[in-house]
Coordinates of C-alpha atoms and ligand atoms in Angstrom, one line a residue:
M1 CA -22.0 4.3 -1.1
D2 CA -18.8 4.9 0.9
R3 CA -15.9 6.5 -0.7
V4 CA -12.7 4.5 0.0
L5 CA -9.3 5.7 -1.0
S6 CA -5.8 4.4 -0.8
G7 CA -2.4 5.2 -2.2
I8 CA 0.9 3.4 -2.6
R9 CA 4.3 4.8 -3.3
P10 CA 5.8 3.3 -6.4
T11 CA 9.1 1.9 -5.2
G12 CA 9.1 -1.4 -7.2
Y13 CA 7.2 -4.6 -7.5
L14 CA 4.5 -5.6 -5.0
H15 CA 5.1 -8.6 -2.8
L16 CA 3.0 -11.1 -0.9
G17 CA 2.9 -8.8 2.1
N18 CA 1.4 -6.1 0.0
Y19 CA -1.0 -8.6 -1.5
F20 CA -2.4 -10.0 1.8
G21 CA -2.1 -6.8 3.7
A22 CA -3.9 -4.6 1.3
L23 CA -4.4 -5.6 -2.4
K24 CA -6.6 -8.6 -1.7
N25 CA -8.9 -6.5 0.4
F26 CA -9.0 -3.7 -2.3
V27 CA -10.2 -6.3 -4.8
R28 CA -13.1 -7.1 -2.4
M29 CA -13.8 -3.4 -1.5
Q30 CA -14.2 -2.3 -5.1
E31 CA -17.4 -4.4 -5.3
E32 CA -19.2 -2.5 -2.6
N33 CA -17.7 1.0 -2.4
N34 CA -16.8 3.9 -4.6
C35 CA -13.0 3.2 -4.5
Y36 CA -10.1 5.4 -5.5
F37 CA -6.7 3.6 -5.7
F38 CA -3.8 5.7 -6.8
I39 CA 0.0 5.5 -7.3
A40 CA 1.6 8.2 -5.1
D41 CA 4.4 9.2 -7.4
Y42 CA 4.7 12.7 -5.9
H43 CA 5.2 11.2 -2.5
S44 CA 7.9 8.9 -3.7
L45 CA 10.0 11.9 -4.8
T46 CA 11.0 12.5 -1.2
T47 CA 13.6 9.8 -1.5
H48 CA 15.0 11.1 -4.8
P49 CA 14.4 8.1 -7.2
K50 CA 16.3 8.1 -10.5
P51 CA 14.0 9.4 -13.2
G52 CA 14.2 6.2 -15.2
D53 CA 13.4 4.0 -12.2
L54 CA 10.4 6.2 -11.3
G55 CA 8.7 5.6 -14.6
T56 CA 9.4 1.9 -14.5
N57 CA 8.1 1.6 -10.9
I58 CA 4.9 3.4 -11.7
K59 CA 4.2 1.1 -14.6
N60 CA 5.0 -2.0 -12.5
V61 CA 2.7 -1.0 -9.7
L62 CA -0.1 -0.3 -12.1
V63 CA 0.5 -3.7 -13.7
D64 CA 0.5 -5.5 -10.3
Y65 CA -2.7 -3.7 -9.2
L66 CA -4.5 -4.8 -12.4
A67 CA -3.1 -8.3 -12.3
A68 CA -4.2 -8.8 -8.7
G69 CA -7.8 -8.0 -9.7
L70 CA -8.5 -4.3 -9.5
D71 CA -11.0 -3.5 -12.2
P72 CA -10.8 0.0 -13.8
E73 CA -14.5 -0.2 -14.6
K74 CA -15.4 -0.9 -11.0
C75 CA -13.0 1.5 -9.2
T76 CA -10.9 4.6 -10.1
I77 CA -7.2 3.7 -10.6
Y78 CA -5.0 6.6 -11.3
I79 CA -1.5 8.1 -11.1
Q80 CA -1.3 10.9 -8.5
S81 CA 0.6 13.3 -10.8
D82 CA -2.1 13.0 -13.5
V83 CA -4.3 14.9 -11.0
P84 CA -2.4 18.2 -10.5
E85 CA -5.4 19.6 -8.6
V86 CA -4.0 17.8 -5.6
C87 CA -1.0 20.2 -5.6
E88 CA -3.3 23.2 -5.4
L89 CA -5.3 21.8 -2.5
T90 CA -1.9 21.0 -0.8
L91 CA -0.9 24.6 -1.1
L92 CA -4.3 25.9 0.1
L93 CA -4.3 23.6 3.1
A94 CA -0.7 24.4 4.0
M95 CA -1.7 27.9 5.0
N96 CA -3.4 26.5 8.1
V97 CA -0.8 23.9 9.0
Y98 CA 2.0 24.8 11.4
V99 CA 5.7 24.0 10.9
G100 CA 6.0 23.0 14.5
E101 CA 3.3 20.3 14.3
L102 CA 4.9 18.9 11.1
Q103 CA 8.3 18.7 12.8
R104 CA 6.8 16.7 15.6
V105 CA 5.3 14.0 13.3
P106 CA 6.9 10.7 14.3
S107 CA 7.4 9.6 10.7
F108 CA 9.2 12.9 9.9
K109 CA 11.5 12.5 13.0
E110 CA 12.2 9.0 11.9
K111 CA 13.2 10.2 8.4
V112 CA 15.5 12.8 9.9
R113 CA 17.2 10.1 11.8
R114 CA 17.4 7.8 8.9
Q115 CA 18.4 10.2 6.1
P116 CA 20.0 13.2 7.9
N117 CA 21.5 14.3 4.6
N118 CA 18.2 14.6 2.8
V119 CA 15.8 16.4 5.1
N120 CA 13.9 18.1 2.2
A121 CA 10.8 20.2 2.6
G122 CA 8.8 17.6 0.8
L123 CA 9.3 15.3 3.8
L124 CA 8.1 17.9 6.1
T125 CA 5.0 18.7 4.1
Y126 CA 4.3 15.0 3.3
P127 CA 1.3 14.8 5.6
I128 CA -0.3 17.8 3.9
L129 CA 0.0 16.2 0.5
M130 CA -1.4 13.0 1.9
A131 CA -4.3 14.9 3.5
S132 CA -5.0 16.4 0.1
D133 CA -5.1 13.0 -1.6
I134 CA -7.8 11.9 0.9
L135 CA -9.8 15.1 1.2
I136 CA -9.8 15.9 -2.5
H137 CA -12.2 13.0 -3.1
R138 CA -13.9 13.5 0.2
A139 CA -13.1 9.9 1.2
D140 CA -15.0 8.3 4.1
K141 CA -12.6 5.5 4.7
V142 CA -8.9 5.0 4.2
P143 CA -7.5 1.5 4.5
V144 CA -4.2 2.1 6.3
G145 CA -1.6 0.1 8.2
K146 CA -0.4 1.0 11.6
D147 CA 2.4 3.1 10.2
Q148 CA 0.0 5.5 8.5
E149 CA -2.6 6.0 11.3
Q150 CA -0.8 9.1 12.4
H151 CA -1.1 10.6 9.0
L152 CA -4.8 9.9 8.9
E153 CA -5.2 11.5 12.3
L154 CA -3.5 14.6 10.9
T155 CA -5.8 14.6 7.9
R156 CA -8.7 14.8 10.3
D157 CA -7.1 17.6 12.2
F158 CA -6.5 19.6 9.0
A159 CA -10.0 19.0 7.7
Q160 CA -11.6 20.0 11.0
R161 CA -9.4 23.1 11.2
F162 CA -10.4 24.1 7.7
N163 CA -14.1 23.7 8.6
H164 CA -13.7 25.6 11.8
F165 CA -11.6 28.4 10.3
Y166 CA -14.0 29.1 7.5
G167 CA -17.2 28.3 9.5
V168 CA -18.3 25.6 7.1
D169 CA -19.0 21.9 7.3
Y170 CA -17.3 21.1 4.1
F171 CA -14.7 18.3 4.6
K172 CA -15.8 15.0 6.0
L173 CA -13.5 13.4 8.6
P174 CA -12.1 10.2 7.1
V175 CA -11.8 7.1 9.3
A176 CA -9.5 4.1 9.1
Y177 CA -11.0 1.2 7.2
N178 CA -10.5 -1.7 9.5
F179 CA -10.0 -5.0 7.7
G180 CA -10.8 -6.9 10.9
D181 CA -10.4 -10.7 10.4
H182 CA -9.2 -10.3 6.9
L183 CA -5.9 -8.9 7.8
V184 CA -3.1 -11.4 7.3
K185 CA 0.3 -10.4 8.2
I186 CA 3.0 -11.9 6.0
P187 CA 6.5 -12.3 7.6
G188 CA 9.8 -12.1 5.7
L189 CA 11.9 -15.1 4.6
D190 CA 14.8 -13.7 6.6
G191 CA 13.3 -14.4 10.1
S192 CA 11.9 -10.9 10.4
T193 CA 8.2 -10.5 11.3
K194 CA 7.3 -8.4 8.3
M195 CA 7.9 -8.9 4.6
S196 CA 9.4 -5.5 3.8
K197 CA 11.3 -4.4 0.7
S198 CA 13.0 -1.5 2.4
D199 CA 14.4 -3.7 5.1
N200 CA 15.5 -6.6 2.9
E201 CA 14.6 -7.2 -0.7
A202 CA 15.8 -10.8 -0.6
S203 CA 13.2 -11.6 2.1
C204 CA 10.3 -10.8 -0.2
I205 CA 8.4 -12.9 -2.7
F206 CA 7.2 -10.6 -5.5
L207 CA 3.9 -11.3 -7.4
S208 CA 6.0 -11.1 -10.5
D209 CA 8.7 -13.6 -9.4
S210 CA 9.1 -16.7 -11.6
P211 CA 8.6 -20.2 -10.2
E212 CA 12.3 -20.8 -10.2
L213 CA 13.0 -17.6 -8.3
I214 CA 10.3 -18.4 -5.8
R215 CA 11.9 -21.8 -5.2
K216 CA 15.4 -20.4 -4.9
K217 CA 14.2 -17.8 -2.3
V218 CA 12.1 -20.1 -0.2
M219 CA 14.9 -22.8 -0.1
K220 CA 17.2 -20.1 1.3
A221 CA 14.7 -19.0 3.9
V222 CA 16.0 -18.8 7.5
S223 CA 15.0 -21.7 9.7
D224 CA 16.8 -23.3 12.7
S225 CA 18.4 -26.6 13.8
G226 CA 15.0 -28.2 14.5
P227 CA 13.1 -29.0 17.7
T228 CA 14.7 -31.4 20.2
E229 CA 11.8 -32.1 22.5
P230 CA 8.0 -32.3 21.9
G231 CA 6.1 -29.1 22.5
Q232 CA 9.2 -26.9 22.1
P233 CA 8.1 -23.4 21.1
K234 CA 9.0 -22.4 17.5
S235 CA 11.7 -19.9 16.8
Q236 CA 10.6 -16.7 15.0
A237 CA 12.1 -17.9 11.7
V238 CA 10.2 -21.3 11.8
E239 CA 7.0 -19.6 13.0
N240 CA 7.3 -17.5 9.8
L241 CA 7.5 -20.5 7.6
F242 CA 4.3 -21.8 9.2
Q243 CA 2.6 -18.4 8.8
L244 CA 3.5 -18.3 5.2
M245 CA 2.1 -21.9 4.8
E246 CA -1.1 -20.9 6.5
A247 CA -1.6 -18.1 3.9
V248 CA -1.0 -20.2 0.8
S249 CA -1.3 -23.9 1.6
S250 CA -4.2 -26.2 2.3
P251 CA -5.1 -26.9 6.0
D252 CA -4.1 -30.5 5.5
T253 CA -0.6 -29.6 4.4
L254 CA -0.3 -27.2 7.3
A255 CA -1.5 -29.8 9.8
F256 CA 0.9 -32.4 8.4
F257 CA 4.0 -30.2 9.0
E258 CA 2.6 -29.0 12.4
E259 CA 2.4 -32.5 13.5
A260 CA 5.9 -33.3 12.2
Y261 CA 7.2 -30.3 14.2
Q262 CA 5.5 -31.4 17.4
K263 CA 6.9 -34.9 17.0
C264 CA 10.4 -33.5 16.3
E265 CA 10.3 -35.2 12.9
I266 CA 10.1 -32.2 10.8
R267 CA 12.5 -31.8 7.8
Y268 CA 12.6 -28.1 6.9
G269 CA 13.9 -29.0 3.4
D270 CA 10.7 -30.9 2.7
M271 CA 8.6 -28.1 4.2
K272 CA 10.3 -25.5 2.1
K273 CA 9.8 -27.5 -1.0
Q274 CA 6.1 -27.8 -0.3
L275 CA 5.9 -24.1 0.6
A276 CA 7.6 -23.0 -2.6
E277 CA 5.2 -25.2 -4.6
D278 CA 2.2 -23.7 -2.9
I279 CA 3.4 -20.1 -3.2
T280 CA 4.0 -20.8 -6.9
S281 CA 0.5 -22.1 -7.5
F282 CA -1.0 -19.3 -5.5
V283 CA 0.9 -16.6 -7.4
A284 CA 0.7 -18.3 -10.8
P285 CA -2.6 -16.7 -12.1
I286 CA -1.4 -13.2 -11.0
H287 CA 2.0 -13.9 -12.5
E288 CA 0.5 -14.8 -15.8
R289 CA -1.6 -11.7 -16.0
I290 CA 1.5 -9.6 -15.1
M291 CA 3.4 -11.0 -18.0
T292 CA 0.6 -10.2 -20.4
L293 CA -0.1 -6.7 -19.1
R294 CA 3.6 -5.7 -19.1
N295 CA 3.6 -5.9 -22.9
D296 CA 0.3 -4.1 -23.4
D297 CA 1.2 -0.4 -23.1
D298 CA -1.8 0.6 -25.1
Y299 CA -4.1 -0.9 -22.6
L300 CA -2.1 0.5 -19.6
R301 CA -2.3 4.0 -21.2
K302 CA -6.0 3.6 -21.6
V303 CA -6.5 2.6 -18.0
A304 CA -4.4 5.5 -16.8
K305 CA -6.3 7.9 -19.0
L306 CA -9.7 6.7 -17.8
G307 CA -8.5 6.9 -14.2
A308 CA -7.2 10.4 -14.6
E309 CA -10.4 11.6 -16.1
K310 CA -12.6 10.1 -13.3
A311 CA -10.2 11.4 -10.6
R312 CA -9.9 14.9 -12.0
E313 CA -13.7 15.2 -12.2
S314 CA -14.0 14.6 -8.5
A315 CA -10.8 16.6 -7.6
S316 CA -11.6 19.7 -9.6
K317 CA -15.0 19.9 -8.0
T318 CA -13.4 20.0 -4.5
V319 CA -10.8 22.5 -5.5
N320 CA -13.4 24.8 -6.9
D321 CA -15.5 24.5 -3.8
V322 CA -12.5 25.2 -1.6
R323 CA -11.5 28.3 -3.7
E324 CA -15.0 29.6 -3.3
I325 CA -15.0 29.0 0.5
I326 CA -11.5 30.7 0.9
G327 CA -12.6 33.7 -1.1
I328 CA -10.8 33.1 -4.4
R329 CA -13.8 34.0 -6.6
K330 CA -14.3 34.9 -10.2
L331 CA -14.4 38.6 -10.7
Ligands
LIG401 N1 2.0 7.5 2.7 C1 1.4 6.3 2.2 C2 2.5 5.2 2.4 O1 3.7 5.5 2.4 C3 1.1 6.4 0.7 C4 0.0 7.4 0.6 C5 0.1 8.6 0.0 C6 -1.4 7.2 1.0 N2 -1.2 9.2 0.0 C7 -2.1 8.4 0.6 C8 -2.1 6.2 1.6 C9 -3.4 8.6 0.9 C10 -3.4 6.4 1.9 C11 -4.1 7.6 1.5 O2 2.2 4.1 2.4

């Protein structure tokens, strides 16, 4: 059985983009693979969250994961910092990683541009920590978006380098898990092509949004002044509304508005009303479970404890093997 692993930084609630881009597929993957899904709280420290916010965000992501259908009996769900073995592996791997290559990583250079006043060492070593997350469970497959492919490539470099340096065939080289046809890209409500919290929080529909809030956000979504001649190509903002509709509405509904658009008879107000309703019905069962789970700290603690136990079992085995290979042996 393949080992699949993925992590998410706890920066707040999960939105429809997270759901269709990853979560939905995780729910499917847990049936056929040995899956490790974790909350990357160490990674999130690079942006200096307030301590109170960090705790809240970790809980919210755990709740959203479970509400979306991840089953702690079928997969291993854990919080990264509950598995301190990952820190030791990070330190050990770091000895064979070069400062120059880390400085050349595109995501690092991007961070330097974006936050010149907070170029901390954690940002520089981020790829080593991420490689440890993956290698510590000897994962075969990592479902990653485009933005993380470079990090996965580095993980393979570090793994191969370790194997070569010590003349062993210990680490497997993880590959990207390709969702293929199942990948649905969700656009933002603000006319942007990607629903993204860091770009614009108001452009996101969160799984935990109430029906009223969903309606309010959708009615405010960017559109345009409408087509003036048949066959006119759609503006990005209107294309986005259709894409969202494709994800949550019935094919009939989609066809109805498509035809209205083609005939220049479309009323965006009506379309948005329908879209808001369909998003609400889609999110409703998840929303309901979120509301229940939020008040069940005992259960959440139990889930986190079980996940930590399973993850540590796998992680400590790897760290012990690596120590042995490196020459850190019992006297
Ligand atoms: N860097 C990833 C992100 O920002 C999160 C992450 C941390 C991760 N460790 C990982 C993803 C290991 C996959 C595997 O999205």
